[in-house]
């Protein structure tokens, strides 16, 4: 069925409106349930009031008994979510998809767009515009990192940050002690108490400090204590040489360490601007301050300044306290939703460590390539220079990204399903929260889920959507050599994904 290009037919518009209403109802079902209950309460109450006003005869009072409608319900019906997609939904006709996409997938000024659309269930290619051409993908690289982290580390894994007993120091070797803060890969540490309902700040240094102070108190030790940091889990250069120094200066990235506060931000509420250049020492200083406060009542003395541990801690060093991060799947969601470069690079290195390889730039890129190959994703011609997408040396095709999204949505490795919730939702969350607001793409709001990518002359959008006939489609659109600042390029990608959502192209 063919409709006007870029605009839903009346039938498609109705289906889109029904979908949007359905999602609203699912999200709002507790409020709707309350409304129904209130209405149920109001009807009998209204009858009683009407009876009183009309002067109807009142029966003699009998034994007090709570009416059934006032009793607490024994159970509540759970609303049914969207069930499995119908396997009988028609697969779009490639010619129909191309007829709708070609007029809207156009650049504003210079450069070009490549693109691939596939049927998720069968892998059938429904649209292909130079889909095998290598392109600079920007932050779409994080989709590859998500796959590597979920496979190599595991969705339910957590990273531990420990405080361990270090060697004695000072005159006679026993006048003071060291406490070593050991980085285990959690760069989302909070300065305060652990917040177990959150991802950023799930593990808090104040909580770790209290556990450590209590352990020292039980030993009868009151100090002085010197805090050291062990950040030896990561090796090699802390900055990827493929990154533009201007991007680092602007805060797009920072030197990598296996522990950091707020994903290497000074303030969790400020996600732009320069970052700490030594996130490990800053975390150590914060921990030392919290340890001083936690041990004050017991007379614990904490020395000024924080240093780095030389060498490795003793294998049998006593653990004084430990806090654990949010799960890897939760961290992957945060990375994809907010396009967090620092977190992406950390997860790449942790994927390498999990595979027994060095936690370095080279280890991270090799881990991504290895996991893609093991998953059966074609990597011919692919170049992985970093795992966050800042490097212009990255080269990945739209077809390869479409295959990665297909592996996440419907591939045989079900661990990858943990990444689905991290894809930004058009017009609602993450890096798509302020898009899909104009006439060309508004009908895709709430329906399109995709990872964005943006550099000076690069934009990309790779994700998934259910079309008007109920068929799950995966797609990837990548623009390179674009005119910097051209206003029409992002809307063109958004409109293209919206076309797929509205497509009844069978």
XYZ file of C-alpha atoms in Angstrom:
506
model
C 0.000 0.000 0.000
C 1.457 3.348 -1.046
C 0.722 6.626 0.748
C 1.943 10.170 0.381
C 5.694 10.198 1.016
C 6.670 11.130 4.564
C 2.999 11.435 5.698
C 0.873 8.662 7.206
C -2.369 7.755 5.476
C -5.576 8.062 7.459
C -5.343 4.412 8.389
C -1.691 4.698 9.374
C -2.303 7.888 11.331
C -5.109 6.122 13.243
C -2.810 3.198 14.011
C -0.080 5.595 15.164
C -2.525 7.434 17.410
C -3.770 4.141 18.823
C -0.204 3.082 19.570
C 0.568 6.356 21.313
C -2.639 6.072 23.356
C -1.778 2.482 24.242
C 1.677 3.458 25.538
C 0.131 6.267 27.581
C -2.412 3.855 29.070
C 0.285 1.313 29.936
C 2.432 3.972 31.613
C -0.546 5.491 33.397
C -2.355 2.313 34.493
C -1.858 2.914 38.262
C -3.541 6.336 37.953
C -6.334 4.839 35.869
C -6.848 2.101 38.443
C -7.133 4.717 41.175
C -9.718 6.589 39.108
C -11.764 3.412 38.682
C -11.619 2.708 42.403
C -12.695 6.248 43.232
C -15.593 5.953 40.836
C -16.605 2.685 42.500
C -16.523 4.400 45.859
C -18.431 7.418 44.634
C -21.442 5.494 43.305
C -22.580 3.896 46.598
C -21.759 7.070 48.512
C -23.899 9.070 46.106
C -26.794 6.668 46.581
C -26.610 7.062 50.357
C -26.541 10.847 50.106
C -29.484 10.848 47.703
C -31.445 8.607 50.040
C -30.833 10.971 52.951
C -31.866 14.028 50.953
C -35.096 12.385 49.763
C -36.186 11.446 53.296
C -36.392 7.729 52.558
C -37.198 5.586 55.584
C -34.165 4.334 57.483
C -34.081 0.783 58.750
C -33.185 0.040 62.328
C -29.463 -0.145 62.874
C -28.130 -3.707 62.749
C -24.764 -5.282 63.428
C -21.896 -3.191 62.073
C -20.519 -4.713 58.892
C -18.058 -3.204 56.412
C -19.525 -3.139 52.921
C -17.643 -5.215 50.374
C -16.821 -2.232 48.239
C -14.885 -0.739 51.159
C -12.751 -3.831 51.745
C -9.129 -3.883 50.619
C -8.918 -5.967 47.442
C -7.126 -9.285 47.763
C -5.427 -8.825 44.408
C -5.079 -6.347 41.567
C -5.163 -7.330 37.945
C -1.871 -6.621 36.235
C -2.229 -4.867 32.878
C -1.014 -6.925 29.998
C 1.874 -5.328 28.111
C 2.551 -5.613 24.431
C 2.673 -9.291 23.567
C 4.983 -10.951 21.057
C 4.837 -9.400 17.623
C 2.708 -11.327 15.181
C 4.728 -13.649 12.983
C 2.075 -13.212 10.318
C 2.551 -9.448 9.987
C 3.539 -8.779 6.375
C 7.146 -8.008 5.514
C 7.439 -4.601 3.825
C 8.094 -4.551 0.088
C 11.578 -3.079 -0.556
C 10.370 -0.932 -3.462
C 7.691 0.608 -1.248
C 10.218 1.331 1.535
C 12.628 2.964 -0.924
C 9.833 5.041 -2.445
C 9.138 6.534 0.973
C 12.706 6.882 2.235
C 14.519 8.247 -0.797
C 12.755 11.642 -0.820
C 13.388 12.332 2.900
C 16.848 10.812 3.419
C 18.617 13.818 1.896
C 21.433 15.955 3.240
C 21.192 19.651 3.945
C 24.167 20.917 1.957
C 27.235 18.760 1.372
C 27.961 15.167 2.162
C 25.826 12.064 1.815
C 23.688 9.603 3.746
C 24.065 5.846 3.615
C 21.410 3.601 5.061
C 20.122 0.079 5.597
C 16.728 -1.191 6.766
C 16.198 -4.857 7.588
C 13.365 -7.047 8.729
C 14.454 -8.056 12.227
C 12.989 -11.564 12.132
C 14.338 -12.704 8.782
C 17.237 -10.354 8.127
C 15.802 -9.490 4.730
C 17.224 -6.196 3.467
C 14.370 -3.791 2.715
C 16.426 -0.705 1.895
C 20.078 -0.353 0.963
C 21.798 2.879 0.018
C 25.540 2.151 -0.095
C 24.992 0.088 3.030
C 28.376 -1.649 2.867
C 30.358 1.594 2.559
C 32.639 2.346 5.485
C 31.607 5.454 7.388
C 32.690 7.435 10.437
C 29.838 6.487 12.827
C 30.358 8.839 15.812
C 28.616 7.590 18.970
C 26.900 4.714 17.198
C 30.149 2.939 18.171
C 28.615 2.573 21.636
C 26.266 -0.082 20.234
C 29.305 -2.264 19.545
C 30.622 -1.573 23.043
C 27.266 -2.525 24.562
C 27.393 -5.890 22.795
C 30.971 -6.527 23.949
C 30.261 -5.581 27.579
C 27.096 -7.672 27.867
C 28.783 -10.720 26.348
C 32.227 -10.519 27.939
C 31.285 -9.262 31.411
C 27.642 -10.297 31.727
C 24.449 -8.244 32.259
C 24.182 -8.948 35.997
C 27.845 -8.413 36.894
C 28.915 -5.571 39.196
C 32.220 -3.817 39.799
C 33.601 -3.705 43.353
C 35.452 -0.739 44.854
C 37.390 -1.818 47.935
C 39.302 -0.330 50.815
C 42.043 -2.697 51.898
C 44.697 -2.624 54.585
C 47.943 -1.353 53.148
C 51.468 -1.717 54.454
C 52.528 -0.035 57.681
C 54.614 3.089 57.277
C 56.515 5.635 59.320
C 59.280 5.215 61.884
C 59.748 1.649 63.127
C 57.278 0.518 60.483
C 54.279 0.695 62.777
C 53.650 4.313 63.647
C 51.003 4.654 60.955
C 49.087 2.595 58.439
C 47.882 2.967 54.911
C 44.433 2.293 53.585
C 44.349 1.551 49.879
C 41.345 2.499 47.751
C 41.272 -0.131 44.997
C 39.577 0.720 41.716
C 37.586 -2.150 40.249
C 36.046 -0.468 37.215
C 33.240 1.574 38.811
C 33.443 5.094 37.392
C 29.927 5.971 38.555
C 30.872 6.319 42.227
C 29.015 8.851 44.332
C 30.627 11.005 46.990
C 27.872 10.334 49.548
C 25.995 7.296 50.786
C 25.347 4.432 48.389
C 22.080 4.974 46.485
C 20.934 1.486 45.568
C 17.978 2.756 43.561
C 20.245 4.655 41.187
C 22.898 3.836 38.603
C 25.040 6.943 39.014
C 26.044 6.880 42.671
C 24.857 3.313 43.272
C 28.070 2.822 45.233
C 28.962 5.713 47.545
C 32.335 6.602 49.031
C 30.703 7.781 52.279
C 29.309 4.281 52.760
C 32.700 2.757 51.992
C 34.347 5.150 54.450
C 31.937 4.141 57.237
C 32.610 0.456 56.640
C 36.348 1.124 56.672
C 36.237 3.231 59.836
C 34.215 0.524 61.592
C 36.746 -2.147 60.607
C 39.609 -0.029 61.940
C 37.691 0.674 65.150
C 37.146 -3.028 65.734
C 40.899 -3.532 65.392
C 41.456 -0.833 67.988
C 43.446 1.272 65.560
C 43.001 5.041 65.713
C 45.608 6.199 63.267
C 47.221 7.992 61.777
C 46.017 6.621 58.428
C 47.287 7.562 54.995
C 45.050 6.918 51.982
C 46.598 5.530 48.807
C 44.929 4.747 45.477
C 45.420 1.575 43.446
C 44.357 2.258 39.853
C 46.535 -0.423 38.283
C 43.595 -2.321 36.729
C 43.902 -0.149 33.625
C 47.168 -0.072 31.739
C 48.742 1.820 28.860
C 48.043 5.440 27.946
C 45.108 6.926 29.838
C 44.136 8.954 26.753
C 43.454 7.384 23.377
C 45.939 8.860 20.873
C 43.183 8.802 18.228
C 41.262 11.520 20.067
C 41.404 15.173 19.089
C 43.022 17.164 21.941
C 40.341 19.837 21.480
C 37.658 17.249 22.311
C 39.526 16.281 25.458
C 39.920 19.940 26.478
C 36.191 20.473 25.930
C 35.349 17.571 28.244
C 34.148 15.078 25.650
C 36.648 12.662 27.171
C 39.268 12.528 29.908
C 42.125 10.287 31.050
C 40.732 6.839 31.880
C 41.003 5.289 35.340
C 39.227 2.271 36.899
C 37.531 4.460 39.502
C 35.948 7.887 39.215
C 33.190 10.015 40.651
C 30.143 10.777 38.486
C 31.638 9.280 35.313
C 34.594 11.655 35.706
C 32.537 14.792 36.300
C 33.080 17.289 39.088
C 29.334 17.589 39.639
C 26.808 14.879 38.685
C 24.338 17.577 37.644
C 26.796 19.218 35.215
C 27.465 16.950 32.241
C 29.306 19.398 29.993
C 32.588 21.247 30.237
C 36.062 20.172 31.376
C 36.471 16.972 33.371
C 38.928 16.014 36.118
C 42.266 15.078 34.596
C 43.035 12.620 37.408
C 39.714 11.081 38.384
C 41.398 8.385 40.505
C 43.190 10.807 42.814
C 40.051 12.946 43.084
C 38.123 9.834 44.175
C 40.883 9.085 46.677
C 40.724 12.584 48.120
C 36.957 12.339 48.460
C 37.277 8.972 50.192
C 39.924 10.341 52.586
C 37.641 13.230 53.513
C 34.730 10.865 54.134
C 36.963 8.528 56.166
C 38.062 11.433 58.348
C 34.432 12.362 59.000
C 33.348 8.762 59.620
C 36.184 8.074 62.068
C 36.075 11.334 63.982
C 33.961 9.960 66.827
C 36.414 7.103 67.372
C 39.407 9.426 67.222
C 40.619 8.099 63.888
C 43.248 10.379 62.384
C 43.541 10.613 58.603
C 46.620 12.203 57.095
C 46.447 14.958 54.528
C 47.075 14.218 50.882
C 46.533 11.105 48.798
C 49.148 9.162 46.898
C 49.321 6.215 44.512
C 50.242 2.771 45.658
C 53.528 1.606 44.220
C 53.242 -1.862 42.819
C 50.391 -4.213 43.632
C 48.649 -4.682 47.000
C 49.373 -7.869 48.891
C 47.222 -10.782 47.799
C 46.192 -11.482 51.381
C 45.504 -7.844 52.322
C 42.509 -7.521 54.622
C 39.396 -6.007 53.054
C 38.198 -3.199 55.315
C 35.128 -2.317 53.252
C 33.577 -2.833 49.846
C 30.799 -1.263 47.763
C 29.432 -2.513 44.459
C 28.288 -0.727 41.330
C 25.013 -0.963 39.483
C 24.815 -3.954 37.146
C 26.536 -3.929 33.789
C 23.153 -3.935 32.044
C 22.147 -0.800 33.973
C 25.427 0.852 33.069
C 24.981 -0.081 29.412
C 21.527 1.517 29.492
C 22.985 4.731 30.925
C 25.805 4.737 28.388
C 23.417 4.386 25.446
C 20.748 6.751 26.747
C 23.097 9.634 27.590
C 25.879 8.733 25.112
C 28.446 8.772 27.914
C 31.925 8.592 26.357
C 33.831 7.997 29.611
C 31.545 5.165 30.640
C 31.774 3.613 27.176
C 35.567 3.578 27.251
C 35.504 2.099 30.753
C 33.105 -0.687 29.751
C 35.322 -1.464 26.771
C 38.358 -1.837 29.007
C 36.415 -3.909 31.504
C 35.313 -6.210 28.670
C 39.002 -6.727 27.892
C 39.809 -7.424 31.551
C 36.969 -9.940 31.748
C 38.503 -11.780 28.804
C 41.904 -11.879 30.492
C 43.361 -9.137 28.313
C 45.002 -5.854 29.376
C 42.607 -3.044 30.388
C 43.976 -0.660 27.784
C 42.826 1.184 24.668
C 44.116 -1.646 22.520
C 42.554 -4.230 24.796
C 39.161 -2.498 24.590
C 39.096 -2.234 20.789
C 40.293 -5.824 20.428
C 37.595 -7.002 22.855
C 34.886 -5.331 20.779
C 36.120 -6.880 17.544
C 36.434 -10.310 19.162
C 32.908 -10.264 20.565
C 31.398 -9.140 17.264
C 33.234 -11.902 15.423
C 32.158 -14.526 17.951
C 28.581 -13.304 17.613
C 28.718 -13.766 13.838
C 28.553 -10.054 12.962
C 30.489 -9.376 9.739
C 33.570 -7.273 10.567
C 35.192 -7.167 7.135
C 36.536 -3.662 6.504
C 35.635 -2.482 10.012
C 38.120 -0.253 11.852
C 37.722 0.247 15.603
C 39.948 3.071 16.841
C 38.056 3.659 20.084
C 34.891 2.301 21.708
C 33.035 5.564 22.357
C 32.938 7.051 18.853
C 35.063 10.165 19.368
C 37.779 8.993 16.990
C 37.448 9.961 13.336
C 39.462 6.872 12.453
C 36.507 4.570 13.212
C 35.051 2.956 10.098
C 31.819 0.941 10.257
C 29.106 0.429 7.656
C 25.379 0.977 8.048
C 24.835 -2.719 7.260
C 27.106 -3.730 10.127
C 25.211 -1.494 12.532
C 21.867 -2.849 11.337
C 23.144 -6.370 12.003
C 24.248 -5.345 15.504
C 20.812 -3.882 16.274
C 19.205 -7.015 14.882
C 21.393 -9.154 17.177
C 20.243 -7.057 20.142
C 16.543 -7.163 19.281
C 16.105 -10.701 18.047
C 19.414 -12.579 17.842
C 20.162 -15.892 19.566
C 22.250 -14.392 22.405
C 19.529 -13.287 24.818
C 22.041 -11.478 27.036
C 21.949 -8.676 24.470
C 18.264 -7.981 25.188
C 19.507 -6.110 28.263
C 20.534 -3.260 25.936
C 17.025 -2.678 24.565
C 15.950 -0.325 27.335
C 18.971 1.915 26.793
C 18.041 2.994 23.274
C 16.768 6.586 23.529
C 13.035 6.943 22.847
C 12.105 9.518 20.226
C 10.864 12.716 21.810
C 11.064 11.305 25.340
C 14.425 10.147 26.666
C 18.170 10.606 26.431
C 19.737 12.084 23.335
C 16.408 11.879 21.471
C 14.475 13.682 24.190
C 14.439 17.025 22.370
C 13.927 15.641 18.854
C 10.857 14.467 16.915
C 9.009 17.701 17.549
C 8.365 19.055 14.051
C 5.732 18.028 11.513
C 8.059 15.745 9.557
C 8.855 13.503 12.509
C 6.339 14.114 15.327
C 4.432 10.951 14.468
C 7.570 8.962 15.299
C 7.675 10.295 18.865
C 7.361 7.476 21.367
C 7.715 4.847 18.634
C 11.274 5.140 17.308
C 14.095 3.890 19.551
C 17.590 4.630 18.315
C 21.174 5.457 19.237
C 22.356 8.833 18.031
C 25.778 9.896 16.842
C 27.068 13.426 16.308
C 30.441 14.907 15.373
C 31.204 18.074 13.468
C 30.557 16.618 10.005
C 28.961 13.326 11.061
C 25.514 12.276 12.250
C 24.101 8.795 12.634
C 20.954 7.073 13.846
C 20.688 3.311 14.348
C 17.818 1.559 16.067
C 14.525 -0.261 15.751
C 10.825 0.429 15.242
C 7.587 -1.499 14.744
C 5.904 -0.491 11.485
C 2.195 0.146 10.972
C 1.595 -3.512 10.091
C 3.248 -4.762 13.288
C 6.591 -5.777 11.786
C 9.805 -5.126 13.734
C 12.365 -3.309 11.596
C 15.983 -2.409 12.339
C 17.776 0.435 10.625
C 20.962 2.445 10.413
C 21.436 5.809 8.722
C 24.861 7.511 8.648
C 25.808 10.932 7.253
C 29.432 11.848 6.519
C 31.198 14.939 5.156
C 28.160 17.016 6.086
C 28.055 20.800 6.139
C 28.890 21.775 9.735
C 25.909 23.271 11.517
C 23.427 22.542 8.719
C 20.010 22.547 10.379
C 18.280 19.976 8.184
C 20.379 16.872 8.667
C 19.084 15.619 12.018
C 15.457 16.247 10.971
C 16.132 14.233 7.814
C 17.216 11.208 9.856
C 14.317 11.636 12.265
C 11.853 11.863 9.383
C 13.353 8.738 7.826
C 12.816 6.710 10.994
C 9.299 8.132 11.238
C 8.590 6.942 7.709
C 9.402 3.420 8.869
C 7.089 3.709 11.869
C 4.214 4.813 9.631
C 5.005 2.384 6.858
C 2.313 -0.054 5.823
C 4.571 -1.016 2.958
C 3.367 -4.526 2.240
